[in-house]
Coordinates of C-alpha atoms in Angstrom, one line a residue:
M1 CA -89.4 64.7 26.0
M2 CA -89.8 67.5 28.6
A3 CA -93.5 66.1 28.1
L4 CA -91.9 63.3 28.9
C5 CA -90.8 64.2 31.9
L6 CA -93.3 66.0 33.0
T7 CA -96.6 63.6 32.6
T8 CA -93.7 61.3 34.8
I9 CA -94.2 64.0 37.3
F10 CA -97.9 65.1 37.9
S11 CA -99.8 61.8 36.8
S12 CA -101.6 59.7 39.5
S13 CA -100.5 56.5 38.3
P14 CA -97.2 56.8 37.5
P15 CA -95.7 54.4 34.2
R16 CA -94.5 50.6 34.4
P17 CA -90.0 51.2 34.7
V18 CA -90.4 49.1 31.0
Q19 CA -93.2 51.5 29.6
L20 CA -90.5 54.6 30.6
L21 CA -87.4 51.9 29.8
G22 CA -88.8 52.0 25.8
A23 CA -90.2 55.4 25.5
L24 CA -86.3 56.5 26.3
R25 CA -85.3 54.2 24.2
R26 CA -87.2 55.9 21.3
R27 CA -86.5 59.2 21.7
S28 CA -84.1 60.9 18.6
S29 CA -80.6 60.1 18.3
A30 CA -79.5 63.1 20.4
F31 CA -79.3 60.0 23.1
S32 CA -77.1 57.2 21.5
L33 CA -75.3 57.2 24.7
I34 CA -78.0 56.2 26.4
R35 CA -79.5 53.3 23.8
Q36 CA -75.9 52.3 23.4
K37 CA -75.1 50.9 26.7
V38 CA -78.9 51.1 29.4
P39 CA -79.7 48.9 32.0
R40 CA -82.4 46.0 31.4
P41 CA -85.1 45.4 34.1
T42 CA -85.5 41.6 34.2
S43 CA -87.1 41.3 37.4
T44 CA -89.2 43.9 39.5
R45 CA -91.1 42.9 42.5
T46 CA -92.6 44.9 45.5
L47 CA -92.8 44.7 49.2
N48 CA -95.1 47.3 51.5
G49 CA -95.4 49.8 48.8
A50 CA -91.9 49.6 47.4
L51 CA -90.7 49.2 44.3
F52 CA -87.7 47.3 43.7
I53 CA -86.1 46.5 40.2
S54 CA -83.1 43.6 39.7
C55 CA -81.3 44.9 36.6
S56 CA -78.0 44.0 34.2
V57 CA -76.3 46.2 32.0
A58 CA -75.9 45.2 28.2
D59 CA -72.8 46.1 26.5
R60 CA -73.3 46.1 22.4
N61 CA -70.7 43.9 21.5
G62 CA -73.0 40.7 22.2
G63 CA -75.7 41.6 23.9
K64 CA -74.8 39.6 27.0
D65 CA -74.8 40.6 31.0
R66 CA -71.5 40.9 33.3
T67 CA -71.8 37.7 34.3
G68 CA -71.6 36.0 30.6
G69 CA -74.8 34.7 29.9
G70 CA -77.4 35.8 27.4
G71 CA -79.9 38.5 26.8
G72 CA -82.3 36.7 29.5
G73 CA -81.7 34.2 31.5
G74 CA -79.6 33.3 34.4
E75 CA -78.2 34.9 37.6
V76 CA -77.8 38.8 36.5
E77 CA -75.2 40.0 39.1
P78 CA -75.9 43.8 40.3
I79 CA -74.2 47.0 38.9
W80 CA -72.9 48.0 42.4
A81 CA -71.3 44.2 42.6
A82 CA -68.3 45.7 40.0
L83 CA -67.6 48.2 42.4
I84 CA -66.4 45.3 44.8
P85 CA -62.2 44.8 44.6
R86 CA -62.0 41.3 43.3
G87 CA -59.1 39.7 44.9
V88 CA -57.3 38.1 43.5
G89 CA -54.0 35.8 43.5
V90 CA -51.3 36.8 46.4
G91 CA -52.2 41.1 47.1
P92 CA -51.0 43.1 49.1
E93 CA -53.7 43.1 51.4
K94 CA -53.3 39.5 52.1
V95 CA -49.7 40.7 52.4
L96 CA -51.1 42.5 55.2
R97 CA -53.4 40.3 56.5
L98 CA -50.1 37.1 57.0
I99 CA -48.4 40.2 58.9
A100 CA -50.6 41.2 61.4
G101 CA -51.9 37.1 61.7
A102 CA -48.5 36.3 62.4
T103 CA -47.2 39.1 65.0
S104 CA -50.5 38.2 67.0
S105 CA -48.7 35.7 68.7
P106 CA -45.1 37.2 69.4
I107 CA -42.4 34.0 70.3
C108 CA -41.1 36.5 73.4
Q109 CA -44.7 37.2 75.7
F110 CA -44.8 35.7 78.9
I111 CA -48.0 33.5 79.2
E112 CA -49.0 33.3 82.9
S113 CA -51.6 31.3 82.6
P114 CA -52.6 28.3 82.3
R115 CA -49.5 27.8 85.0
T116 CA -47.3 24.1 84.4
F117 CA -44.6 22.9 85.9
L118 CA -42.3 24.6 83.4
H119 CA -43.4 27.7 85.1
S120 CA -41.9 26.2 88.7
V121 CA -38.2 25.6 87.0
D122 CA -35.6 27.1 88.1
P123 CA -34.7 29.8 85.0
R124 CA -31.1 28.4 85.9
I125 CA -31.4 25.7 84.8
K126 CA -33.8 26.2 81.2
L127 CA -31.1 28.1 80.1
A128 CA -28.7 25.2 80.7
W129 CA -31.3 22.8 78.7
L130 CA -31.3 26.3 76.0
L131 CA -27.7 25.3 75.5
A132 CA -27.7 22.0 75.8
L133 CA -30.4 21.5 72.8
V134 CA -28.7 23.8 70.6
I135 CA -25.0 22.3 70.7
L136 CA -26.8 18.4 71.0
P137 CA -28.3 18.2 67.5
A138 CA -25.5 19.1 65.8
R139 CA -23.0 16.6 67.8
S140 CA -25.7 13.4 67.8
H141 CA -26.8 10.7 65.9
I142 CA -30.1 11.6 63.5
Y143 CA -32.3 9.1 65.8
M144 CA -31.3 11.8 68.7
R145 CA -31.9 14.8 66.3
L146 CA -35.9 13.3 65.3
G147 CA -36.1 12.2 69.2
L148 CA -35.5 16.4 69.6
V149 CA -37.8 17.3 67.7
L150 CA -40.4 14.7 68.6
Y151 CA -40.0 15.4 72.3
L152 CA -40.3 19.5 72.0
T153 CA -43.5 19.3 70.0
V154 CA -45.3 16.9 72.8
L155 CA -43.8 19.1 75.5
S156 CA -44.6 22.7 73.3
I157 CA -49.0 20.4 72.8
W158 CA -48.8 19.6 76.7
I159 CA -47.6 23.9 78.2
L160 CA -48.9 26.7 75.1
P161 CA -52.0 26.8 74.7
N162 CA -54.0 25.8 72.0
R163 CA -54.1 28.7 69.4
I164 CA -50.5 29.3 70.1
W165 CA -49.1 25.9 69.6
M166 CA -50.6 24.8 67.0
D167 CA -49.7 28.5 65.2
Q168 CA -46.2 28.4 66.4
L169 CA -45.3 24.5 65.3
G170 CA -47.0 25.0 61.5
R171 CA -44.6 28.4 61.1
V172 CA -41.3 25.9 62.7
A173 CA -41.8 22.9 61.0
L174 CA -42.8 24.7 57.8
L175 CA -39.3 26.5 58.0
S176 CA -37.4 23.4 58.5
G177 CA -38.7 22.0 55.8
I178 CA -37.9 23.9 53.6
L179 CA -34.9 24.1 55.0
F180 CA -34.5 20.0 54.8
I181 CA -35.7 19.8 51.2
M182 CA -33.1 22.7 49.6
L183 CA -30.3 21.6 52.0
G184 CA -31.3 17.8 51.2
F185 CA -31.4 17.9 47.4
G186 CA -28.7 20.8 47.0
S187 CA -25.8 20.0 49.2
D188 CA -24.1 16.9 46.8
T189 CA -26.0 17.4 43.6
V190 CA -22.9 18.6 41.9
P191 CA -21.4 16.0 40.8
S192 CA -16.9 16.1 41.2
L193 CA -14.4 17.2 38.9
A194 CA -12.1 15.1 39.6
Q195 CA -11.8 12.4 37.1
L196 CA -10.5 9.0 37.2
R197 CA -6.9 8.0 36.3
T198 CA -7.4 4.4 35.1
P199 CA -9.1 4.2 31.7
P200 CA -13.1 2.1 32.2
P201 CA -12.7 -1.6 31.9
S202 CA -14.5 -1.0 28.6
I203 CA -10.8 -0.1 27.0
T204 CA -8.3 -2.9 29.0
G205 CA -10.6 -5.4 28.6
L206 CA -11.0 -6.1 32.3
P207 CA -14.3 -7.2 33.5
N208 CA -15.8 -5.0 36.4
I209 CA -15.4 -4.8 40.3
P210 CA -18.0 -6.7 41.3
S211 CA -21.0 -5.1 42.6
S212 CA -21.3 -4.9 46.9
L213 CA -23.4 -7.9 48.0
G214 CA -24.8 -5.7 50.8
S215 CA -27.7 -3.3 51.1
Y216 CA -25.7 0.1 51.1
S217 CA -26.3 2.9 48.7
Y218 CA -24.5 6.6 49.1
T219 CA -27.6 7.5 46.6
I220 CA -31.0 7.6 48.5
M221 CA -32.9 8.9 45.8
K222 CA -32.9 10.9 42.3
L223 CA -35.6 13.5 41.1
G224 CA -34.2 14.5 37.4
P225 CA -30.8 16.1 37.6
L226 CA -31.2 16.2 41.8
Q227 CA -30.0 13.5 44.0
F228 CA -30.5 12.9 47.9
T229 CA -27.1 11.1 49.3
R230 CA -26.4 10.1 52.7
K231 CA -23.8 13.4 52.5
G232 CA -27.0 15.4 51.8
L233 CA -29.4 13.4 54.5
S234 CA -26.6 14.3 57.1
V235 CA -26.3 18.2 56.1
A236 CA -30.2 18.5 56.0
S237 CA -31.6 16.4 59.0
T238 CA -29.1 18.6 61.1
S239 CA -29.7 21.6 59.7
A240 CA -33.1 21.2 60.1
C241 CA -33.2 19.5 63.2
L242 CA -31.3 22.8 65.1
S243 CA -33.5 25.2 63.4
F244 CA -36.4 23.7 64.8
T245 CA -34.9 23.4 68.2
I246 CA -33.6 27.2 69.1
F247 CA -36.3 28.2 67.4
Q248 CA -39.1 26.3 70.1
S249 CA -36.7 25.5 72.9
A250 CA -36.4 29.5 73.0
S251 CA -40.1 29.9 73.0
L252 CA -41.1 27.5 75.6
C253 CA -37.7 29.1 77.6
L254 CA -39.9 32.4 76.6
T255 CA -43.3 32.2 77.3
T256 CA -42.8 30.1 80.8
T257 CA -40.5 32.0 82.1
M258 CA -40.3 36.1 82.9
P259 CA -38.2 38.8 81.8
E260 CA -35.9 39.2 85.0
Q261 CA -36.1 35.7 85.5
I262 CA -33.8 35.0 82.9
A263 CA -32.0 38.1 83.9
S264 CA -31.5 37.3 87.0
A265 CA -30.5 33.3 85.3
L266 CA -28.1 35.3 82.8
R267 CA -26.4 37.5 85.8
W268 CA -25.5 34.3 88.1
F269 CA -23.4 32.6 85.2
M270 CA -21.6 36.1 84.6
A271 CA -20.4 36.6 87.6
P272 CA -17.1 35.8 87.7
L273 CA -16.4 37.9 84.5
S274 CA -16.8 40.5 86.5
L275 CA -13.6 40.0 88.0
L276 CA -12.4 40.6 84.3
G277 CA -13.6 44.0 84.1
T278 CA -16.7 42.3 82.0
P279 CA -19.6 45.2 83.1
V280 CA -22.3 42.4 83.4
S281 CA -24.8 45.0 85.1
E282 CA -25.3 47.0 81.8
I283 CA -25.2 43.8 80.0
I284 CA -28.2 42.3 82.0
L285 CA -29.9 45.6 82.1
T286 CA -29.4 45.5 78.5
L287 CA -30.6 42.4 78.4
L288 CA -33.8 43.0 80.1
L289 CA -34.8 46.0 78.4
S290 CA -34.6 43.9 75.6
L291 CA -36.6 41.0 76.5
R292 CA -39.4 43.9 77.5
F293 CA -39.2 45.9 74.2
I294 CA -39.3 43.2 71.5
S295 CA -43.3 42.6 72.5
L296 CA -44.2 46.3 72.2
V297 CA -42.5 45.5 68.2
F298 CA -44.9 43.3 67.4
D299 CA -47.6 44.9 68.7
E300 CA -47.0 47.8 67.0
V301 CA -45.9 45.5 63.8
R302 CA -49.2 44.6 64.2
S303 CA -51.3 47.8 64.7
A304 CA -50.1 49.7 61.7
A305 CA -50.9 45.8 59.3
L306 CA -54.0 46.7 61.0
G307 CA -55.0 50.2 60.3
I308 CA -54.1 49.8 56.4
I309 CA -56.3 46.8 56.3
A310 CA -59.2 48.8 58.5
R311 CA -59.0 51.7 55.2
R312 CA -59.7 49.0 52.7
I313 CA -57.5 50.8 50.1
C314 CA -58.7 49.2 46.5
W315 CA -55.3 48.0 45.3
H316 CA -56.0 46.8 42.5
Q317 CA -56.4 50.9 41.5
L318 CA -53.3 51.8 42.7
T319 CA -50.3 51.5 40.6
L320 CA -46.8 50.2 41.5
M321 CA -45.0 53.4 42.9
E322 CA -48.2 54.1 44.8
T323 CA -48.3 50.2 46.1
L324 CA -44.4 50.8 47.8
D325 CA -45.4 54.4 49.0
V326 CA -47.6 52.8 51.3
F327 CA -45.4 50.2 52.1
F328 CA -43.3 52.5 53.2
L329 CA -45.4 54.9 54.8
Y330 CA -46.4 52.1 57.1
V331 CA -42.4 51.0 57.9
G332 CA -41.8 54.2 58.4
R333 CA -45.2 55.1 61.0
I334 CA -43.9 51.2 62.7
F335 CA -40.7 52.8 63.4
K336 CA -42.0 56.1 64.1
N337 CA -43.6 54.3 66.5
I338 CA -40.9 52.7 68.3
F339 CA -38.9 55.1 68.4
S340 CA -41.9 57.1 70.3
H341 CA -41.8 54.4 72.9
A342 CA -38.1 53.8 73.1
E343 CA -38.9 57.2 74.0
Q344 CA -40.9 57.1 76.7
I345 CA -38.9 54.0 78.0
S346 CA -36.1 56.4 78.3
K347 CA -38.1 59.2 79.7
A348 CA -39.2 56.5 82.9
M349 CA -35.8 55.3 84.0
I350 CA -34.7 58.8 84.4
A351 CA -38.2 59.6 86.0
R352 CA -37.3 56.4 88.5
G353 CA -33.2 57.7 89.3
F354 CA -31.7 56.5 86.9
R355 CA -28.6 58.5 85.1
G356 CA -26.7 55.3 83.3
D357 CA -24.9 54.0 86.2
C358 CA -25.8 50.4 86.0
D359 CA -23.7 49.2 89.5
S360 CA -24.8 52.2 91.4
H361 CA -28.6 51.7 90.0
K362 CA -30.5 49.5 91.8
I363 CA -32.1 47.1 89.3
Y364 CA -35.0 44.0 90.9
L365 CA -34.4 41.4 90.1
F366 CA -36.2 37.8 91.5
S367 CA -33.5 35.7 92.7
D368 CA -35.0 33.0 94.6
S369 CA -32.5 30.2 94.4
S370 CA -34.6 27.3 96.1
L371 CA -34.5 24.4 93.9
G372 CA -37.4 21.4 94.2
F373 CA -37.9 18.0 93.5
V374 CA -38.8 19.4 89.7
D375 CA -35.6 21.2 89.3
F376 CA -33.9 18.4 90.3
L377 CA -35.7 16.2 88.1
S378 CA -34.9 18.4 85.4
I379 CA -31.4 18.2 85.8
F380 CA -31.4 14.9 86.1
C381 CA -33.5 14.4 82.6
L382 CA -30.6 16.7 81.1
L383 CA -27.3 14.0 82.6
S384 CA -29.7 11.9 81.9
L385 CA -30.2 13.1 77.4
I386 CA -26.4 14.4 77.6
G387 CA -25.3 10.5 78.3
A388 CA -27.3 9.4 75.3
A389 CA -26.8 11.5 72.9
I390 CA -22.4 10.4 73.5
L391 CA -23.4 6.7 73.3
S392 CA -25.7 7.5 70.5
E393 CA -22.7 8.7 69.1
Q394 CA -20.2 6.7 69.6
L395 CA -22.4 3.2 69.1
L396 CA -24.6 4.1 66.0
V397 CA -23.3 4.1 63.3

């Protein structure tokens, strides 16, 4: 063996790799481990004097390589390819990527450009629209609910940038669709416990009561033991449309209105409550800090998730407890960063002269109360929508 190595080092013409491996295979039984599993050269090529070897690993059982092929033919997988983690199913890294993607466009972030007509609408009118969109889906006909969903969808596509409305509408529509299916099939599926007091017609000998000549049917669709009835349709459409309108209308309001404008509008509506001793100033300051702070929470969740993804953790090599430990560290890091931001905000408020009394401390808000043509048009559309909802509830059955 030593002579073979010296010949390899000092000879002017080094042996070919096939000859070297063949010599190693012919050694004594002390090298049985090498004979059991050794890289088998399949092809060689030279480039600028350098020798490149493509190898595959053969095992003792069937002589097949890692790709599942035979001994010599087919595409060969390199040895280093086995060291790359293979993602299977829904793994921890995919969950972190979903979290990072979901928080990339927070719903409370104000978008200054492109500026649309909704940016110039008075914030008090926007709050009135939000209140109406919360009440109307629960009190109007199903056609009005679908009309409100279609209206908010078109308005979101028109107002929001492409990457934002595609992300938000997809997630909100998925949530509303899941609610619709679950409530539609689950609200009236369980059979009633009440039984008929009269015996069936087969016992009494009386003829059956003839069925209705009309096309009315209480059961719309059956899916095995599940049934979709008119009651399920009403409950499911109300819940799904209400969820869609609440999420999407709040998103439209927050993306087109500054936090100071929302606080100023809410302060205008709550001004009469100050006569009853309500701490309006403290409520407005809390709301303003919350609107400022939510975007920081989204940023911390996303940056912490991206930090774990960038470290390329081999999740398949971790046990269940180690994976849970990583996620607990992730949540702990988020809360630590959030508390750090809260402390910095409190120090900044103290440095600006705030001592805990909201009435004595001046809070600068946008209080421009001038109404324009767009504002009057929005009020007219709101009154028309309320009138249409009332008429649809009375006329449509």
